[in-house]
PDB file of C-alpha atoms and ligand atoms in Angstrom:
ATOM      1  CA  MET A   1    -237.991 113.342  98.084  1.00  0.00           C
ATOM      2  CA  THR A   2    -241.017 111.162  98.849  1.00  0.00           C
ATOM      3  CA  ARG A   3    -240.046 107.542  99.098  1.00  0.00           C
ATOM      4  CA  LEU A   4    -242.160 104.502  98.342  1.00  0.00           C
ATOM      5  CA  TYR A   5    -241.668 103.246 101.903  1.00  0.00           C
ATOM      6  CA  LYS A   6    -241.381 105.247 105.084  1.00  0.00           C
ATOM      7  CA  ASN A   7    -240.067 102.720 107.594  1.00  0.00           C
ATOM      8  CA  ILE A   8    -238.102  99.621 106.675  1.00  0.00           C
ATOM      9  CA  PHE A   9    -237.422  96.755 109.074  1.00  0.00           C
ATOM     10  CA  ILE A  10    -234.577  94.454 108.044  1.00  0.00           C
ATOM     11  CA  LEU A  11    -234.277  91.121 109.844  1.00  0.00           C
ATOM     12  CA  THR A  12    -231.050  89.249 109.207  1.00  0.00           C
ATOM     13  CA  GLY A  13    -229.823  85.736 109.959  1.00  0.00           C
ATOM     14  CA  ALA A  14    -226.726  83.670 109.367  1.00  0.00           C
ATOM     15  CA  GLY A  15    -227.275  83.611 105.580  1.00  0.00           C
ATOM     16  CA  ILE A  16    -226.309  87.286 105.218  1.00  0.00           C
ATOM     17  CA  SER A  17    -222.876  86.466 106.628  1.00  0.00           C
ATOM     18  CA  ALA A  18    -222.366  83.321 104.518  1.00  0.00           C
ATOM     19  CA  GLU A  19    -220.589  85.213 101.728  1.00  0.00           C
ATOM     20  CA  SER A  20    -218.239  86.653 104.351  1.00  0.00           C
ATOM     21  CA  GLY A  21    -217.092  83.069 104.907  1.00  0.00           C
ATOM     22  CA  LEU A  22    -219.107  82.323 108.055  1.00  0.00           C
ATOM     23  CA  SER A  23    -221.072  79.083 108.251  1.00  0.00           C
ATOM     24  CA  THR A  24    -224.817  79.199 108.742  1.00  0.00           C
ATOM     25  CA  PHE A  25    -226.352  77.200 111.603  1.00  0.00           C
ATOM     26  CA  ARG A  26    -228.302  74.600 109.749  1.00  0.00           C
ATOM     27  CA  SER A  27    -225.813  73.856 106.969  1.00  0.00           C
ATOM     28  CA  GLU A  28    -223.423  70.929 107.085  1.00  0.00           C
ATOM     29  CA  ASN A  29    -220.606  71.703 109.544  1.00  0.00           C
ATOM     30  CA  GLY A  30    -222.737  74.643 110.666  1.00  0.00           C
ATOM     31  CA  LEU A  31    -221.854  77.299 113.226  1.00  0.00           C
ATOM     32  CA  TRP A  32    -222.445  74.913 116.095  1.00  0.00           C
ATOM     33  CA  ASN A  33    -219.364  73.197 114.698  1.00  0.00           C
ATOM     34  CA  ASN A  34    -220.848  69.746 115.109  1.00  0.00           C
ATOM     35  CA  HIS A  35    -221.716  70.350 118.743  1.00  0.00           C
ATOM     36  CA  ARG A  36    -225.205  69.703 120.014  1.00  0.00           C
ATOM     37  CA  VAL A  37    -227.161  72.919 120.688  1.00  0.00           C
ATOM     38  CA  GLU A  38    -227.959  71.458 124.130  1.00  0.00           C
ATOM     39  CA  ASP A  39    -224.232  71.426 124.973  1.00  0.00           C
ATOM     40  CA  VAL A  40    -223.232  74.921 123.905  1.00  0.00           C
ATOM     41  CA  ALA A  41    -226.256  77.165 123.590  1.00  0.00           C
ATOM     42  CA  THR A  42    -228.581  76.568 126.497  1.00  0.00           C
ATOM     43  CA  ILE A  43    -228.507  78.207 129.878  1.00  0.00           C
ATOM     44  CA  GLU A  44    -228.534  74.724 131.470  1.00  0.00           C
ATOM     45  CA  ALA A  45    -225.374  73.786 129.566  1.00  0.00           C
ATOM     46  CA  TYR A  46    -223.726  76.984 130.756  1.00  0.00           C
ATOM     47  CA  TYR A  47    -224.397  76.253 134.424  1.00  0.00           C
ATOM     48  CA  ARG A  48    -223.481  72.571 133.944  1.00  0.00           C
ATOM     49  CA  ASN A  49    -220.073  73.157 132.356  1.00  0.00           C
ATOM     50  CA  GLN A  50    -218.949  76.778 132.199  1.00  0.00           C
ATOM     51  CA  ASP A  51    -215.385  75.971 131.128  1.00  0.00           C
ATOM     52  CA  PHE A  52    -216.601  74.041 128.098  1.00  0.00           C
ATOM     53  CA  VAL A  53    -219.109  76.709 127.023  1.00  0.00           C
ATOM     54  CA  HIS A  54    -216.580  79.541 127.491  1.00  0.00           C
ATOM     55  CA  GLN A  55    -214.043  77.608 125.417  1.00  0.00           C
ATOM     56  CA  PHE A  56    -216.571  77.115 122.618  1.00  0.00           C
ATOM     57  CA  TYR A  57    -217.176  80.886 122.286  1.00  0.00           C
ATOM     58  CA  ASN A  58    -213.502  81.747 122.849  1.00  0.00           C
ATOM     59  CA  ASP A  59    -212.682  79.467 119.887  1.00  0.00           C
ATOM     60  CA  MET A  60    -215.345  81.135 117.731  1.00  0.00           C
ATOM     61  CA  ARG A  61    -214.271  84.741 118.469  1.00  0.00           C
ATOM     62  CA  PRO A  62    -211.125  85.061 116.248  1.00  0.00           C
ATOM     63  CA  GLU A  63    -212.941  83.957 113.079  1.00  0.00           C
ATOM     64  CA  LEU A  64    -215.726  86.472 113.693  1.00  0.00           C
ATOM     65  CA  PHE A  65    -213.180  89.179 114.555  1.00  0.00           C
ATOM     66  CA  ASN A  66    -211.446  88.667 111.199  1.00  0.00           C
ATOM     67  CA  ALA A  67    -214.580  88.389 109.047  1.00  0.00           C
ATOM     68  CA  LYS A  68    -215.284  91.213 106.598  1.00  0.00           C
ATOM     69  CA  PRO A  69    -218.690  92.542 105.538  1.00  0.00           C
ATOM     70  CA  ASN A  70    -219.936  91.564 102.083  1.00  0.00           C
ATOM     71  CA  PRO A  71    -222.012  93.445  99.460  1.00  0.00           C
ATOM     72  CA  ALA A  72    -225.299  92.631 101.259  1.00  0.00           C
ATOM     73  CA  HIS A  73    -224.149  94.384 104.461  1.00  0.00           C
ATOM     74  CA  LEU A  74    -222.783  97.297 102.415  1.00  0.00           C
ATOM     75  CA  ALA A  75    -226.059  97.629 100.515  1.00  0.00           C
ATOM     76  CA  ILE A  76    -227.818  98.284 103.834  1.00  0.00           C
ATOM     77  CA  THR A  77    -225.352 101.129 104.485  1.00  0.00           C
ATOM     78  CA  LYS A  78    -226.155 102.557 101.066  1.00  0.00           C
ATOM     79  CA  LEU A  79    -229.892 102.342 101.740  1.00  0.00           C
ATOM     80  CA  GLN A  80    -229.456 104.077 105.093  1.00  0.00           C
ATOM     81  CA  LYS A  81    -227.487 106.886 103.442  1.00  0.00           C
ATOM     82  CA  GLU A  82    -230.250 107.539 100.940  1.00  0.00           C
ATOM     83  CA  TYR A  83    -233.145 107.239 103.373  1.00  0.00           C
ATOM     84  CA  PRO A  84    -233.393 109.066 106.687  1.00  0.00           C
ATOM     85  CA  ALA A  85    -231.179 106.524 108.528  1.00  0.00           C
ATOM     86  CA  ASP A  86    -233.510 106.372 111.530  1.00  0.00           C
ATOM     87  CA  ASN A  87    -236.273 104.995 109.337  1.00  0.00           C
ATOM     88  CA  ILE A  88    -234.367 101.810 108.617  1.00  0.00           C
ATOM     89  CA  SER A  89    -233.691  99.392 111.441  1.00  0.00           C
ATOM     90  CA  VAL A  90    -231.527  96.313 111.250  1.00  0.00           C
ATOM     91  CA  VAL A  91    -232.510  93.557 113.649  1.00  0.00           C
ATOM     92  CA  THR A  92    -230.051  90.732 113.550  1.00  0.00           C
ATOM     93  CA  GLN A  93    -229.976  87.240 114.974  1.00  0.00           C
ATOM     94  CA  ASN A  94    -226.271  87.138 114.211  1.00  0.00           C
ATOM     95  CA  VAL A  95    -223.678  87.421 116.938  1.00  0.00           C
ATOM     96  CA  ASP A  96    -221.024  88.619 114.475  1.00  0.00           C
ATOM     97  CA  THR A  97    -220.473  92.368 114.061  1.00  0.00           C
ATOM     98  CA  LEU A  98    -220.511  92.579 110.266  1.00  0.00           C
ATOM     99  CA  HIS A  99    -223.372  95.070 110.201  1.00  0.00           C
ATOM    100  CA  GLU A 100    -221.362  97.472 112.359  1.00  0.00           C
ATOM    101  CA  LYS A 101    -218.199  96.858 110.318  1.00  0.00           C
ATOM    102  CA  ALA A 102    -220.149  97.782 107.183  1.00  0.00           C
ATOM    103  CA  GLY A 103    -221.282 101.031 108.796  1.00  0.00           C
ATOM    104  CA  ASN A 104    -224.942 100.041 109.316  1.00  0.00           C
ATOM    105  CA  LYS A 105    -226.835 102.181 111.836  1.00  0.00           C
ATOM    106  CA  ASN A 106    -229.705 101.235 114.186  1.00  0.00           C
ATOM    107  CA  VAL A 107    -228.469  97.663 114.575  1.00  0.00           C
ATOM    108  CA  TYR A 108    -230.163  95.569 117.270  1.00  0.00           C
ATOM    109  CA  HIS A 109    -228.593  92.239 118.240  1.00  0.00           C
ATOM    110  CA  ILE A 110    -231.521  90.243 119.599  1.00  0.00           C
ATOM    111  CA  HIS A 111    -229.377  87.108 120.095  1.00  0.00           C
ATOM    112  CA  GLY A 112    -226.411  88.980 121.583  1.00  0.00           C
ATOM    113  CA  GLN A 113    -222.886  89.704 120.360  1.00  0.00           C
ATOM    114  CA  ILE A 114    -219.743  87.593 120.366  1.00  0.00           C
ATOM    115  CA  ASN A 115    -217.616  90.620 121.371  1.00  0.00           C
ATOM    116  CA  GLN A 116    -219.459  91.159 124.641  1.00  0.00           C
ATOM    117  CA  ALA A 117    -219.743  89.442 128.014  1.00  0.00           C
ATOM    118  CA  VAL A 118    -222.425  90.221 130.565  1.00  0.00           C
ATOM    119  CA  CYS A 119    -221.901  90.125 134.314  1.00  0.00           C
ATOM    120  CA  LEU A 120    -224.554  87.925 135.917  1.00  0.00           C
ATOM    121  CA  ASN A 121    -223.916  89.707 139.213  1.00  0.00           C
ATOM    122  CA  CYS A 122    -224.420  93.366 138.230  1.00  0.00           C
ATOM    123  CA  GLY A 123    -225.511  93.354 134.563  1.00  0.00           C
ATOM    124  CA  HIS A 124    -222.433  95.231 133.322  1.00  0.00           C
ATOM    125  CA  ILE A 125    -221.631  94.622 129.646  1.00  0.00           C
ATOM    126  CA  LEU A 126    -217.938  94.171 128.927  1.00  0.00           C
ATOM    127  CA  GLU A 127    -216.830  94.794 125.326  1.00  0.00           C
ATOM    128  CA  THR A 128    -214.030  92.391 124.455  1.00  0.00           C
ATOM    129  CA  TRP A 129    -212.559  90.367 121.605  1.00  0.00           C
ATOM    130  CA  GLY A 130    -210.375  88.524 124.104  1.00  0.00           C
ATOM    131  CA  ASP A 131    -211.060  85.266 125.923  1.00  0.00           C
ATOM    132  CA  VAL A 132    -213.635  85.171 128.701  1.00  0.00           C
ATOM    133  CA  ASP A 133    -213.534  82.443 131.345  1.00  0.00           C
ATOM    134  CA  THR A 134    -214.447  81.589 134.914  1.00  0.00           C
ATOM    135  CA  GLU A 135    -211.555  83.730 136.162  1.00  0.00           C
ATOM    136  CA  THR A 136    -212.635  86.882 134.324  1.00  0.00           C
ATOM    137  CA  VAL A 137    -213.335  89.696 136.780  1.00  0.00           C
ATOM    138  CA  CYS A 138    -216.171  92.136 136.128  1.00  0.00           C
ATOM    139  CA  PRO A 139    -214.594  95.604 135.714  1.00  0.00           C
ATOM    140  CA  HIS A 140    -217.671  97.166 137.299  1.00  0.00           C
ATOM    141  CA  CYS A 141    -218.570  95.123 140.421  1.00  0.00           C
ATOM    142  CA  GLU A 142    -215.167  93.364 140.567  1.00  0.00           C
ATOM    143  CA  VAL A 143    -216.723  89.947 141.167  1.00  0.00           C
ATOM    144  CA  MET A 144    -214.877  87.044 139.531  1.00  0.00           C
ATOM    145  CA  GLY A 145    -216.465  84.171 137.596  1.00  0.00           C
ATOM    146  CA  MET A 146    -219.808  85.780 136.759  1.00  0.00           C
ATOM    147  CA  MET A 147    -219.051  86.956 133.212  1.00  0.00           C
ATOM    148  CA  LYS A 148    -221.145  85.026 130.681  1.00  0.00           C
ATOM    149  CA  PRO A 149    -220.721  85.439 126.899  1.00  0.00           C
ATOM    150  CA  ASN A 150    -223.435  87.921 125.883  1.00  0.00           C
ATOM    151  CA  ILE A 151    -225.091  85.341 123.665  1.00  0.00           C
ATOM    152  CA  VAL A 152    -228.788  84.671 124.172  1.00  0.00           C
ATOM    153  CA  PHE A 153    -229.023  81.002 124.993  1.00  0.00           C
ATOM    154  CA  PHE A 154    -232.116  78.924 124.471  1.00  0.00           C
ATOM    155  CA  GLY A 155    -234.142  79.462 127.631  1.00  0.00           C
ATOM    156  CA  GLU A 156    -233.228  83.174 127.909  1.00  0.00           C
ATOM    157  CA  ASN A 157    -235.131  86.286 126.846  1.00  0.00           C
ATOM    158  CA  LEU A 158    -234.216  88.054 123.622  1.00  0.00           C
ATOM    159  CA  LEU A 159    -232.552  91.469 123.809  1.00  0.00           C
ATOM    160  CA  CYS A 160    -233.916  94.832 122.600  1.00  0.00           C
ATOM    161  CA  MET A 161    -237.471  93.517 122.238  1.00  0.00           C
ATOM    162  CA  ASP A 162    -239.150  96.775 123.294  1.00  0.00           C
ATOM    163  CA  VAL A 163    -237.576  98.610 120.340  1.00  0.00           C
ATOM    164  CA  VAL A 164    -238.160  95.664 118.008  1.00  0.00           C
ATOM    165  CA  GLU A 165    -241.863  95.466 118.785  1.00  0.00           C
ATOM    166  CA  ARG A 166    -242.308  99.186 118.244  1.00  0.00           C
ATOM    167  CA  GLN A 167    -240.494  99.046 114.896  1.00  0.00           C
ATOM    168  CA  LEU A 168    -242.526  96.024 113.776  1.00  0.00           C
ATOM    169  CA  ARG A 169    -245.736  97.959 114.280  1.00  0.00           C
ATOM    170  CA  GLN A 170    -244.355 101.024 112.464  1.00  0.00           C
ATOM    171  CA  CYS A 171    -242.718  99.502 109.411  1.00  0.00           C
ATOM    172  CA  ASP A 172    -244.339  99.493 106.003  1.00  0.00           C
ATOM    173  CA  LEU A 173    -241.714  97.201 104.451  1.00  0.00           C
ATOM    174  CA  PHE A 174    -240.409  94.102 106.252  1.00  0.00           C
ATOM    175  CA  ILE A 175    -237.343  92.473 104.717  1.00  0.00           C
ATOM    176  CA  SER A 176    -235.838  89.184 105.840  1.00  0.00           C
ATOM    177  CA  ILE A 177    -232.344  88.247 104.678  1.00  0.00           C
ATOM    178  CA  GLY A 178    -230.690  84.862 105.194  1.00  0.00           C
ATOM    179  CA  THR A 179    -232.763  83.331 107.935  1.00  0.00           C
ATOM    180  CA  SER A 180    -234.466  79.946 107.850  1.00  0.00           C
ATOM    181  CA  GLY A 181    -237.504  81.096 109.844  1.00  0.00           C
ATOM    182  CA  VAL A 182    -237.459  78.228 112.310  1.00  0.00           C
ATOM    183  CA  VAL A 183    -236.289  79.912 115.520  1.00  0.00           C
ATOM    184  CA  PHE A 184    -238.933  81.904 117.395  1.00  0.00           C
ATOM    185  CA  PRO A 185    -239.664  84.615 118.322  1.00  0.00           C
ATOM    186  CA  ALA A 186    -237.710  86.071 115.347  1.00  0.00           C
ATOM    187  CA  ALA A 187    -239.499  83.709 112.952  1.00  0.00           C
ATOM    188  CA  GLY A 188    -242.794  85.335 114.013  1.00  0.00           C
ATOM    189  CA  PHE A 189    -241.739  88.950 113.341  1.00  0.00           C
ATOM    190  CA  VAL A 190    -242.977  88.806 109.742  1.00  0.00           C
ATOM    191  CA  GLN A 191    -246.444  87.877 110.950  1.00  0.00           C
ATOM    192  CA  THR A 192    -246.607  90.920 113.252  1.00  0.00           C
ATOM    193  CA  ALA A 193    -245.357  93.275 110.517  1.00  0.00           C
ATOM    194  CA  LYS A 194    -247.861  91.852 108.058  1.00  0.00           C
ATOM    195  CA  TYR A 195    -250.669  92.172 110.585  1.00  0.00           C
ATOM    196  CA  TYR A 196    -249.888  95.887 110.902  1.00  0.00           C
ATOM    197  CA  GLY A 197    -249.953  96.290 107.118  1.00  0.00           C
ATOM    198  CA  ALA A 198    -246.330  96.005 105.941  1.00  0.00           C
ATOM    199  CA  ASP A 199    -245.266  94.553 102.602  1.00  0.00           C
ATOM    200  CA  THR A 200    -243.032  91.553 103.249  1.00  0.00           C
ATOM    201  CA  MET A 201    -240.053  90.224 101.286  1.00  0.00           C
ATOM    202  CA  GLU A 202    -237.458  87.541 101.869  1.00  0.00           C
ATOM    203  CA  PHE A 203    -233.994  86.972 100.426  1.00  0.00           C
ATOM    204  CA  THR A 204    -232.706  83.418 100.910  1.00  0.00           C
ATOM    205  CA  LEU A 205    -231.210  80.552  98.984  1.00  0.00           C
ATOM    206  CA  GLU A 206    -234.302  78.387  99.196  1.00  0.00           C
ATOM    207  CA  ALA A 207    -237.871  78.336 100.511  1.00  0.00           C
ATOM    208  CA  THR A 208    -238.020  78.911 104.270  1.00  0.00           C
ATOM    209  CA  ALA A 209    -240.287  77.511 106.991  1.00  0.00           C
ATOM    210  CA  ASN A 210    -242.471  80.651 107.122  1.00  0.00           C
ATOM    211  CA  ASN A 211    -242.342  81.250 103.392  1.00  0.00           C
ATOM    212  CA  TYR A 212    -246.143  81.665 103.062  1.00  0.00           C
ATOM    213  CA  LEU A 213    -246.025  84.907 105.103  1.00  0.00           C
ATOM    214  CA  PHE A 214    -243.913  86.726 102.525  1.00  0.00           C
ATOM    215  CA  ASP A 215    -245.380  88.619  99.578  1.00  0.00           C
ATOM    216  CA  LYS A 216    -242.153  88.335  97.578  1.00  0.00           C
ATOM    217  CA  HIS A 217    -239.355  85.757  97.562  1.00  0.00           C
ATOM    218  CA  ILE A 218    -235.983  86.517  96.035  1.00  0.00           C
ATOM    219  CA  TYR A 219    -233.904  83.371  95.857  1.00  0.00           C
ATOM    220  CA  GLY A 220    -230.133  83.505  95.411  1.00  0.00           C
ATOM    221  CA  LYS A 221    -227.051  84.773  97.215  1.00  0.00           C
ATOM    222  CA  ALA A 222    -227.904  87.856  99.256  1.00  0.00           C
ATOM    223  CA  GLY A 223    -224.593  89.487  98.258  1.00  0.00           C
ATOM    224  CA  GLU A 224    -225.932  89.534  94.694  1.00  0.00           C
ATOM    225  CA  THR A 225    -229.702  89.822  95.068  1.00  0.00           C
ATOM    226  CA  PHE A 226    -229.915  92.395  97.862  1.00  0.00           C
ATOM    227  CA  PRO A 227    -227.636  95.126  96.355  1.00  0.00           C
ATOM    228  CA  LYS A 228    -229.618  94.780  93.120  1.00  0.00           C
ATOM    229  CA  PHE A 229    -232.865  95.237  95.031  1.00  0.00           C
ATOM    230  CA  VAL A 230    -231.474  98.318  96.823  1.00  0.00           C
ATOM    231  CA  GLU A 231    -230.638  99.895  93.460  1.00  0.00           C
ATOM    232  CA  GLU A 232    -234.171  99.197  92.260  1.00  0.00           C
ATOM    233  CA  LEU A 233    -235.726 100.516  95.455  1.00  0.00           C
ATOM    234  CA  LEU A 234    -233.672 103.714  95.344  1.00  0.00           C
ATOM    235  CA  SER A 235    -234.659 104.317  91.746  1.00  0.00           C
ATOM    236  CA  GLU A 236    -238.269 103.450  92.746  1.00  0.00           C
ATOM    237  CA  ASN A 237    -238.181 100.903  89.982  1.00  0.00           C
ATOM    238  CA  ILE A 238    -239.864  97.974  91.736  1.00  0.00           C
TER     239      ILE A 238
HETATM  240  P1  OAD B   1    -229.975  79.150 109.587  1.00  0.00           P
HETATM  241  O1  OAD B   1    -228.702  78.414 109.404  1.00  0.00           O
HETATM  242  O2  OAD B   1    -231.095  78.428 110.239  1.00  0.00           O
HETATM  243  O3  OAD B   1    -230.532  79.623 108.161  1.00  0.00           O
HETATM  244  C1  OAD B   1    -229.737  80.296 107.235  1.00  0.00           C
HETATM  245  C2  OAD B   1    -230.598  80.729 106.084  1.00  0.00           C
HETATM  246  O4  OAD B   1    -229.793  81.511 105.225  1.00  0.00           O
HETATM  247  C3  OAD B   1    -231.190  79.598 105.220  1.00  0.00           C
HETATM  248  O5  OAD B   1    -232.540  79.876 104.959  1.00  0.00           O
HETATM  249  C4  OAD B   1    -230.363  79.656 103.926  1.00  0.00           C
HETATM  250  O6  OAD B   1    -231.145  79.381 102.777  1.00  0.00           O
HETATM  251  C5  OAD B   1    -229.980  81.102 103.892  1.00  0.00           C
HETATM  252  N1  OAD B   1    -228.706  81.372 103.186  1.00  0.00           N
HETATM  253  C6  OAD B   1    -227.539  80.675 103.226  1.00  0.00           C
HETATM  254  N2  OAD B   1    -226.598  81.275 102.483  1.00  0.00           N
HETATM  255  C7  OAD B   1    -227.179  82.382 101.942  1.00  0.00           C
HETATM  256  C8  OAD B   1    -226.739  83.417 101.070  1.00  0.00           C
HETATM  257  N3  OAD B   1    -225.498  83.464 100.587  1.00  0.00           N
HETATM  258  N4  OAD B   1    -227.632  84.379 100.740  1.00  0.00           N
HETATM  259  C9  OAD B   1    -228.902  84.364 101.202  1.00  0.00           C
HETATM  260  N5  OAD B   1    -229.368  83.420 102.039  1.00  0.00           N
HETATM  261  C10 OAD B   1    -228.528  82.440 102.400  1.00  0.00           C
HETATM  262  O7  OAD B   1    -229.619  80.503 110.343  1.00  0.00           O
HETATM  263  P2  OAD B   1    -230.596  81.476 111.146  1.00  0.00           P
HETATM  264  O8  OAD B   1    -231.945  81.532 110.517  1.00  0.00           O
HETATM  265  O9  OAD B   1    -229.865  82.746 111.333  1.00  0.00           O
HETATM  266  O10 OAD B   1    -229.814  81.258 117.530  1.00  0.00           O
HETATM  267  O11 OAD B   1    -230.713  80.762 112.554  1.00  0.00           O
HETATM  268  C11 OAD B   1    -231.522  81.347 113.533  1.00  0.00           C
HETATM  269  C12 OAD B   1    -230.960  81.088 114.918  1.00  0.00           C
HETATM  270  O12 OAD B   1    -230.772  79.684 115.053  1.00  0.00           O
HETATM  271  C13 OAD B   1    -229.594  81.650 115.162  1.00  0.00           C
HETATM  272  O13 OAD B   1    -229.577  83.013 115.504  1.00  0.00           O
HETATM  273  C14 OAD B   1    -229.133  80.827 116.335  1.00  0.00           C
HETATM  274  C15 OAD B   1    -229.625  79.464 115.900  1.00  0.00           C
HETATM  275  O14 OAD B   1    -230.089  78.659 116.927  1.00  0.00           O
HETATM  276  C16 OAD B   1    -229.114  81.513 118.652  1.00  0.00           C
HETATM  277  O15 OAD B   1    -227.911  81.462 118.711  1.00  0.00           O
HETATM  278  C17 OAD B   1    -229.943  81.892 119.828  1.00  0.00           C
END
């Protein structure tokens, strides 16, 4: 069957996980949990006080472990079942694993994952839902105290950018779900996709910072608006 779109790029942010009970970053009592970004999410903070930063992410891990995907995540799975799955990529700024729990494929975590730690000595990625601290030993190089939560801190490079840039040039539909569009480079992805000719749509609660770059705005809870859109897209009724 010929589809309206060939390649779909889905960018997600904290808003897609809100209906799974996870706080967004810029809401009251947001994900930083009333900490200053400078104290918990910069590479300088990490080197200044590793115990404190480890504790912050250790405290966050159980909630993210227990969180369940919501209808917006599941709608992506449905879309990927109906389309050739490789033609739909999911690029997320979220460190939770709700896309994977929902069965989404081609998921790229550009800001890292809460269930991973990276060894700063050898680059090994350790998958773990357990605590990580300055006494954690890398299972690969066996050096102690070099495992950092695999979260991209301000001042570090984003992950998977080679794939992301290729997909941005290829996509003919760019969809943004639940992101405020204030943190770059992700906030600039829509501009690249648009430059290469993609239609652009956003699903959020309210107007975002880069709102003018989107052709269509669907305001409301993503768990309600996005599954409805997927139905319409699959029936080519848009
Ligand atoms: P924000 O907290 O900045 O924005 C969340 C967005 O989701 C807002 O635009 C809300 O309107 C929208 N939203 C909230 N609930 C929603 C719902 N139920 N349905 C649809 N939309 C909803 O979160 P992000 O844009 O993800 O970076 O933040 C970007 C980055 O800032 C994060 O990845 C993090 C932070 O600094 C790092 O950790 C490196």
